[in-house]
Amino acid sequence: MAVNPGQKVKPTLASVAELAGVSVPTVSKVINGRDDVAESTRGRVQLALARLGYESPVQRRLRTSAPALVDLVFDGLNTSYSLAILMGITNCASTENVEVVLSTVTPGKLKSTNHLEWSSRLADSGRRGLILVTSEVTTDQLEAFARRNIPVVVIDPLNPPPSGFVSIGATNWAGGKAAVEHLIELGHRRIGFIGGPDAAECSMARLHGYLAALRANGIDIRNEYIRSGNFNLPSGVRGASALLSLAEPPTAIFAASDLTALGVLDEARRRGLRVPDDLSLVGFDGTDLAEQSVPRLTSVSQPLQEMGRSALRSVLRLANGEQLESLHVEFATALVVRDSTAPPASAS
């Protein structure tokens, strides 16, 4: 049979058998769950099935059955950021006849997960797609899911997704720039930054926005004012402790997440500093924490629920064979000024 260049050839039992070095009946036994196959042989066949992306009629029926099943993986559910994303996804799922299978994984561990076993497990259980939140995944993992016809969408990926894969995020650079420009307009010139992990794409974009605002206003960049962290409260405490212990501490701090900003607030209180009288503070995410903190936190808001809804809709469209208008979607951020920012107490 002639095949056009670039045309995807549908794998067959024969092609799986050839790759695994077994007979076609043996492949059939493995697919049908027969137990009269040696474990070593079963392993070779399962590996060949995963590499070729073979989909049995039973798997195809599961994948296209209603309601659709979508896996959702977080690196943790103990933050307002994660809960807002989850709310957006589940609210959308309730109107789209979708069931969401939720799981969490230790940060950093997802990258080392066996991608062939993982993709095979989801394919065998009829999953329509996979949504990963603030995770770091490898090209091999994403390609393994593609071979098993399981579309993947990543929200705020820690590493840039490979070409051809879908990611959902926000205008992190513009948000970071807006946060710092607000502080500069108030009169601050000594502005610290506490980010997330150095490898996190969203944190780097917020840092670059911070740097761009300083450069645009002729303010010297001081390396000692820049700290990395993990988007959590302890990172804010540690970062603020380092910044506020400097001989010439900043008069304002831009924290790359609301949770980090709360850590800064705790450390400032411990030192007897008042926010915003002695120290101005801006967060990022626009979660409920910003509205509930005392003082209420000025923060760069990103539409987290809409990002979750967009991720689920994108997965479903891909599962239905539709083409997306864009592989990378960025939602606009907006600076929400509350009570944690004010002009510096004295001229810098």
Short mmCIF file of C-alpha atoms in Angstrom, two decimals:
data_model
loop_
_atom_site.label_atom_id
_atom_site.label_comp_id
_atom_site.label_asym_id
_atom_site.label_seq_id
_atom_site.Cartn_x
_atom_site.Cartn_y
_atom_site.Cartn_z
CA MET A 1 0.00 0.00 0.00
CA ALA A 2 1.41 3.40 -0.96
CA VAL A 3 1.75 5.87 1.89
CA ASN A 4 1.94 9.62 1.43
CA PRO A 5 4.99 11.27 3.00
CA GLY A 6 4.20 12.28 6.60
CA GLN A 7 1.03 10.15 6.68
CA LYS A 8 0.55 8.42 10.02
CA VAL A 9 0.39 4.65 9.55
CA LYS A 10 -2.08 2.96 11.87
CA PRO A 11 -0.30 0.21 13.84
CA THR A 12 -1.54 -3.36 13.42
CA LEU A 13 -1.23 -6.56 15.40
CA ALA A 14 1.38 -7.67 12.89
CA SER A 15 3.51 -4.55 13.33
CA VAL A 16 3.31 -4.89 17.12
CA ALA A 17 4.27 -8.57 16.88
CA GLU A 18 7.23 -7.75 14.65
CA LEU A 19 8.54 -5.09 17.02
CA ALA A 20 8.12 -7.33 20.08
CA GLY A 21 9.57 -10.39 18.33
CA VAL A 22 6.50 -12.55 19.04
CA SER A 23 3.59 -14.02 17.10
CA VAL A 24 0.34 -12.22 16.31
CA PRO A 25 -1.68 -14.64 18.55
CA THR A 26 0.63 -13.76 21.45
CA VAL A 27 -0.06 -10.06 20.95
CA SER A 28 -3.78 -10.81 20.88
CA LYS A 29 -3.51 -12.73 24.17
CA VAL A 30 -1.80 -9.77 25.87
CA ILE A 31 -4.38 -7.30 24.57
CA ASN A 32 -7.22 -9.49 25.81
CA GLY A 33 -5.68 -9.98 29.25
CA ARG A 34 -4.97 -13.68 28.93
CA ASP A 35 -2.74 -15.07 31.68
CA ASP A 36 -1.05 -17.80 29.60
CA VAL A 37 1.78 -15.47 28.53
CA ALA A 38 5.18 -15.26 30.23
CA GLU A 39 5.73 -12.00 32.11
CA SER A 40 8.87 -11.17 30.14
CA THR A 41 6.98 -11.68 26.88
CA ARG A 42 4.01 -9.67 28.15
CA GLY A 43 6.39 -6.83 29.01
CA ARG A 44 7.89 -6.79 25.51
CA VAL A 45 4.45 -6.75 23.92
CA GLN A 46 3.21 -3.94 26.19
CA LEU A 47 6.31 -1.92 25.38
CA ALA A 48 5.71 -2.41 21.64
CA LEU A 49 2.04 -1.45 22.02
CA ALA A 50 3.05 1.77 23.76
CA ARG A 51 5.78 2.67 21.29
CA LEU A 52 3.55 2.15 18.28
CA GLY A 53 0.49 3.71 19.89
CA TYR A 54 -1.71 0.69 19.16
CA GLU A 55 -5.33 1.10 20.22
CA SER A 56 -7.59 -1.92 20.47
CA PRO A 57 -11.32 -1.77 19.63
CA VAL A 58 -12.11 -2.08 23.36
CA GLN A 59 -9.82 0.85 24.18
CA ARG A 60 -11.38 2.86 21.37
CA ARG A 61 -14.88 2.24 22.75
CA LEU A 62 -13.74 3.25 26.24
CA ARG A 63 -12.07 6.39 24.91
CA THR A 64 -15.15 7.53 23.00
CA SER A 65 -17.74 6.48 25.57
CA ALA A 66 -19.75 9.01 27.60
CA PRO A 67 -19.04 10.50 30.00
CA ALA A 68 -15.50 11.32 28.97
CA LEU A 69 -12.73 10.66 31.47
CA VAL A 70 -9.91 13.20 31.85
CA ASP A 71 -6.95 12.89 34.23
CA LEU A 72 -5.90 15.98 36.18
CA VAL A 73 -2.51 16.00 37.92
CA PHE A 74 -1.36 18.67 40.39
CA ASP A 75 1.93 19.00 42.23
CA GLY A 76 -0.15 19.84 45.31
CA LEU A 77 -3.65 20.97 46.31
CA ASN A 78 -2.77 23.01 49.39
CA THR A 79 -2.78 26.45 47.77
CA SER A 80 -5.47 28.89 46.71
CA TYR A 81 -3.89 28.89 43.25
CA SER A 82 -4.45 25.13 42.82
CA LEU A 83 -7.97 25.28 44.22
CA ALA A 84 -8.95 28.08 41.83
CA ILE A 85 -7.64 26.08 38.85
CA LEU A 86 -9.48 22.99 40.12
CA MET A 87 -12.73 24.92 40.52
CA GLY A 88 -12.52 26.16 36.94
CA ILE A 89 -11.93 22.66 35.59
CA THR A 90 -14.64 20.94 37.65
CA ASN A 91 -17.23 23.63 36.94
CA CYS A 92 -16.56 23.23 33.22
CA ALA A 93 -16.60 19.43 33.52
CA SER A 94 -20.08 19.50 35.02
CA THR A 95 -21.45 21.17 31.88
CA GLU A 96 -19.40 19.13 29.38
CA ASN A 97 -20.41 15.62 30.52
CA VAL A 98 -16.85 14.96 31.71
CA GLU A 99 -15.59 13.09 34.75
CA VAL A 100 -12.27 14.29 36.18
CA VAL A 101 -9.85 11.86 37.82
CA LEU A 102 -7.77 13.90 40.24
CA SER A 103 -4.31 13.03 41.54
CA THR A 104 -1.27 14.76 43.01
CA VAL A 105 2.41 14.03 42.60
CA THR A 106 5.45 15.16 44.54
CA PRO A 107 7.03 18.19 42.81
CA GLY A 108 9.87 17.05 40.59
CA LYS A 109 8.87 13.38 40.64
CA LEU A 110 6.62 13.56 37.60
CA LYS A 111 9.64 14.04 35.35
CA SER A 112 11.05 10.64 36.34
CA THR A 113 7.76 8.73 35.90
CA ASN A 114 7.93 5.84 33.40
CA HIS A 115 6.20 7.45 30.42
CA LEU A 116 5.41 4.20 28.57
CA GLU A 117 3.71 2.59 31.58
CA TRP A 118 1.89 5.83 32.40
CA SER A 119 0.55 6.39 28.89
CA SER A 120 -0.45 2.73 28.54
CA ARG A 121 -2.31 2.77 31.85
CA LEU A 122 -4.35 5.81 30.85
CA ALA A 123 -5.02 4.49 27.34
CA ASP A 124 -6.15 1.11 28.67
CA SER A 125 -8.63 2.81 31.01
CA GLY A 126 -10.17 4.91 28.23
CA ARG A 127 -8.91 8.36 29.26
CA ARG A 128 -9.72 11.14 26.77
CA GLY A 129 -6.93 13.44 27.88
CA LEU A 130 -4.52 14.62 30.55
CA ILE A 131 -4.14 18.04 32.21
CA LEU A 132 -0.93 18.79 34.12
CA VAL A 133 -0.69 21.79 36.45
CA THR A 134 2.65 23.49 37.25
CA SER A 135 4.54 20.35 36.32
CA GLU A 136 7.81 19.62 34.57
CA VAL A 137 7.43 16.97 31.87
CA THR A 138 9.81 15.53 29.30
CA THR A 139 9.52 15.37 25.53
CA ASP A 140 9.51 11.56 25.74
CA GLN A 141 6.53 11.63 28.10
CA LEU A 142 4.51 13.96 25.89
CA GLU A 143 5.33 11.95 22.78
CA ALA A 144 4.32 8.72 24.53
CA PHE A 145 0.86 10.16 25.22
CA ALA A 146 0.59 11.41 21.65
CA ARG A 147 1.29 7.89 20.35
CA ARG A 148 -1.53 6.55 22.53
CA ASN A 149 -3.92 9.28 21.25
CA ILE A 150 -4.10 10.99 24.65
CA PRO A 151 -3.89 14.78 24.26
CA VAL A 152 -2.00 16.67 26.98
CA VAL A 153 -2.48 20.27 28.10
CA VAL A 154 -0.10 21.86 30.61
CA ILE A 155 -1.09 24.81 32.81
CA ASP A 156 1.81 27.06 33.89
CA PRO A 157 4.48 24.49 32.96
CA LEU A 158 7.75 24.69 34.87
CA ASN A 159 9.67 24.08 31.67
CA PRO A 160 8.76 25.28 28.16
CA PRO A 161 6.70 22.54 26.47
CA PRO A 162 8.20 21.06 23.30
CA SER A 163 7.02 22.37 19.96
CA GLY A 164 3.62 21.03 19.02
CA PHE A 165 2.19 20.65 22.53
CA VAL A 166 -0.43 22.81 24.24
CA SER A 167 0.13 25.07 27.24
CA ILE A 168 -2.10 27.52 29.12
CA GLY A 169 -0.69 30.48 31.03
CA ALA A 170 -0.98 34.19 31.68
CA THR A 171 0.88 37.33 30.64
CA ASN A 172 3.51 36.83 33.34
CA TRP A 173 6.02 39.30 31.88
CA ALA A 174 3.45 42.07 31.54
CA GLY A 175 2.11 41.32 35.02
CA GLY A 176 5.56 41.51 36.58
CA LYS A 177 6.28 44.78 34.79
CA ALA A 178 2.97 46.27 35.92
CA ALA A 179 3.64 45.31 39.55
CA VAL A 180 7.03 47.02 39.61
CA GLU A 181 5.87 50.06 37.65
CA HIS A 182 3.17 50.57 40.31
CA LEU A 183 5.83 50.58 43.03
CA ILE A 184 8.03 52.97 41.02
CA GLU A 185 5.10 55.35 40.50
CA LEU A 186 4.67 55.42 44.28
CA GLY A 187 8.28 56.57 44.60
CA HIS A 188 10.11 53.33 45.40
CA ARG A 189 13.59 52.83 43.95
CA ARG A 190 14.86 49.96 46.12
CA ILE A 191 12.58 47.10 45.07
CA GLY A 192 13.23 43.44 45.88
CA PHE A 193 11.99 40.38 44.02
CA ILE A 194 11.23 36.91 45.45
CA GLY A 195 10.47 34.43 42.68
CA GLY A 196 9.75 30.75 42.26
CA PRO A 197 12.16 28.01 41.15
CA ASP A 198 14.89 29.23 38.82
CA ALA A 199 13.77 26.75 36.16
CA ALA A 200 10.09 27.77 36.29
CA GLU A 201 9.13 29.51 33.05
CA CYS A 202 6.38 31.61 34.66
CA SER A 203 8.72 32.82 37.42
CA MET A 204 11.40 33.75 34.90
CA ALA A 205 8.85 35.75 32.91
CA ARG A 206 7.80 37.65 36.06
CA LEU A 207 11.46 38.30 36.89
CA HIS A 208 12.08 39.63 33.38
CA GLY A 209 9.07 41.93 33.75
CA TYR A 210 10.58 43.20 37.03
CA LEU A 211 13.91 43.82 35.31
CA ALA A 212 12.27 45.53 32.33
CA ALA A 213 10.43 47.97 34.59
CA LEU A 214 13.64 48.88 36.43
CA ARG A 215 15.58 49.39 33.20
CA ALA A 216 12.81 51.47 31.61
CA ASN A 217 12.91 53.84 34.58
CA GLY A 218 16.68 54.10 34.82
CA ILE A 219 16.93 52.21 38.12
CA ASP A 220 20.06 50.16 38.76
CA ILE A 221 19.56 46.40 38.99
CA ARG A 222 20.96 45.05 42.25
CA ASN A 223 21.56 41.32 42.24
CA GLU A 224 21.27 41.14 46.02
CA TYR A 225 17.65 42.24 45.69
CA ILE A 226 16.71 39.15 43.64
CA ARG A 227 15.84 35.88 45.39
CA SER A 228 14.38 32.58 44.17
CA GLY A 229 12.00 30.29 46.05
CA ASN A 230 9.19 27.77 45.59
CA PHE A 231 6.00 29.85 45.34
CA ASN A 232 5.21 29.04 48.99
CA LEU A 233 5.03 30.79 52.35
CA PRO A 234 8.42 29.59 53.69
CA SER A 235 10.06 30.99 50.53
CA GLY A 236 8.57 34.36 51.36
CA VAL A 237 9.85 34.20 54.92
CA ARG A 238 13.37 33.20 53.84
CA GLY A 239 13.51 35.69 50.98
CA ALA A 240 12.24 38.56 53.11
CA SER A 241 14.69 37.68 55.90
CA ALA A 242 17.59 37.88 53.45
CA LEU A 243 16.40 41.10 51.81
CA LEU A 244 15.52 42.91 55.03
CA SER A 245 18.86 41.96 56.59
CA LEU A 246 20.81 43.84 53.92
CA ALA A 247 22.71 46.97 54.91
CA GLU A 248 20.41 48.88 52.54
CA PRO A 249 17.18 46.85 52.46
CA PRO A 250 14.47 47.39 49.84
CA THR A 251 11.54 49.65 50.65
CA ALA A 252 9.24 47.43 48.56
CA ILE A 253 9.10 43.76 47.58
CA PHE A 254 7.43 42.11 44.59
CA ALA A 255 6.65 38.46 45.41
CA ALA A 256 5.98 36.09 42.50
CA SER A 257 2.97 34.49 44.23
CA ASP A 258 0.39 35.55 46.81
CA LEU A 259 1.49 32.75 49.14
CA THR A 260 5.08 33.97 48.96
CA ALA A 261 3.84 37.49 49.71
CA LEU A 262 2.15 36.22 52.89
CA GLY A 263 5.51 34.83 53.98
CA VAL A 264 7.03 38.28 53.43
CA LEU A 265 4.22 39.77 55.49
CA ASP A 266 4.93 37.33 58.36
CA GLU A 267 8.64 38.14 58.37
CA ALA A 268 7.96 41.88 58.25
CA ARG A 269 5.70 41.60 61.30
CA ARG A 270 8.30 39.55 63.14
CA ARG A 271 10.75 42.39 62.62
CA GLY A 272 8.27 45.01 63.77
CA LEU A 273 7.82 46.48 60.29
CA ARG A 274 4.43 47.80 59.21
CA VAL A 275 3.02 47.10 55.75
CA PRO A 276 2.69 49.42 53.87
CA ASP A 277 4.09 52.17 56.15
CA ASP A 278 7.58 50.66 56.39
CA LEU A 279 7.48 48.18 53.50
CA SER A 280 5.27 47.99 50.42
CA LEU A 281 4.34 44.55 49.12
CA VAL A 282 2.89 43.21 45.85
CA GLY A 283 1.90 39.58 45.19
CA PHE A 284 0.95 37.63 42.08
CA ASP A 285 -2.03 35.34 41.30
CA GLY A 286 -4.95 37.37 42.64
CA THR A 287 -6.20 34.52 44.83
CA ASP A 288 -8.60 34.80 47.77
CA LEU A 289 -5.53 35.17 49.98
CA ALA A 290 -4.95 38.65 48.58
CA GLU A 291 -8.40 39.82 49.64
CA GLN A 292 -8.32 38.07 53.02
CA SER A 293 -4.86 39.10 54.23
CA VAL A 294 -4.31 41.97 56.67
CA PRO A 295 -3.58 44.38 55.13
CA ARG A 296 -5.32 43.37 51.94
CA LEU A 297 -2.68 42.51 49.38
CA THR A 298 -2.02 44.43 46.19
CA SER A 299 -1.62 41.64 43.63
CA VAL A 300 -1.33 40.87 39.93
CA SER A 301 -4.50 38.90 39.20
CA GLN A 302 -4.60 36.11 36.65
CA PRO A 303 -7.93 34.46 35.69
CA LEU A 304 -7.15 31.08 37.23
CA GLN A 305 -10.64 29.60 36.88
CA GLU A 306 -10.82 30.60 33.23
CA MET A 307 -7.38 29.06 32.68
CA GLY A 308 -8.72 25.79 34.09
CA ARG A 309 -11.83 25.93 31.90
CA SER A 310 -9.70 26.64 28.84
CA ALA A 311 -7.43 23.67 29.58
CA LEU A 312 -10.36 21.26 29.80
CA ARG A 313 -12.02 22.59 26.65
CA SER A 314 -8.70 22.33 24.80
CA VAL A 315 -8.22 18.70 25.85
CA LEU A 316 -11.73 17.79 24.73
CA ARG A 317 -11.30 19.52 21.37
CA LEU A 318 -8.02 17.71 20.77
CA ALA A 319 -9.61 14.41 21.77
CA ASN A 320 -12.30 15.04 19.16
CA GLY A 321 -9.67 15.59 16.49
CA GLU A 322 -10.14 19.36 16.24
CA GLN A 323 -7.37 21.82 15.46
CA LEU A 324 -6.70 24.53 18.06
CA GLU A 325 -6.25 28.14 16.99
CA SER A 326 -3.09 28.38 19.09
CA LEU A 327 -0.89 25.90 20.95
CA HIS A 328 -0.02 28.45 23.62
CA VAL A 329 -2.81 30.48 25.23
CA GLU A 330 -1.97 33.47 27.43
CA PHE A 331 -4.69 35.13 29.51
CA ALA A 332 -4.34 38.80 30.40
CA THR A 333 -3.27 39.76 33.91
CA ALA A 334 -4.45 42.83 35.80
CA LEU A 335 -2.90 44.68 38.74
CA VAL A 336 -5.39 45.01 41.61
CA VAL A 337 -4.28 47.73 44.03
CA ARG A 338 -5.34 47.19 47.63
CA ASP A 339 -3.84 48.19 50.97
CA SER A 340 -0.30 46.77 51.00
CA THR A 341 1.38 49.45 48.87
CA ALA A 342 2.11 53.12 49.64
CA PRO A 343 4.83 55.69 48.99
CA PRO A 344 8.11 54.99 50.83
CA ALA A 345 8.41 56.48 54.32
CA SER A 346 11.40 58.57 53.29
CA ALA A 347 13.10 59.54 50.04
CA SER A 348 15.41 56.84 48.67
#
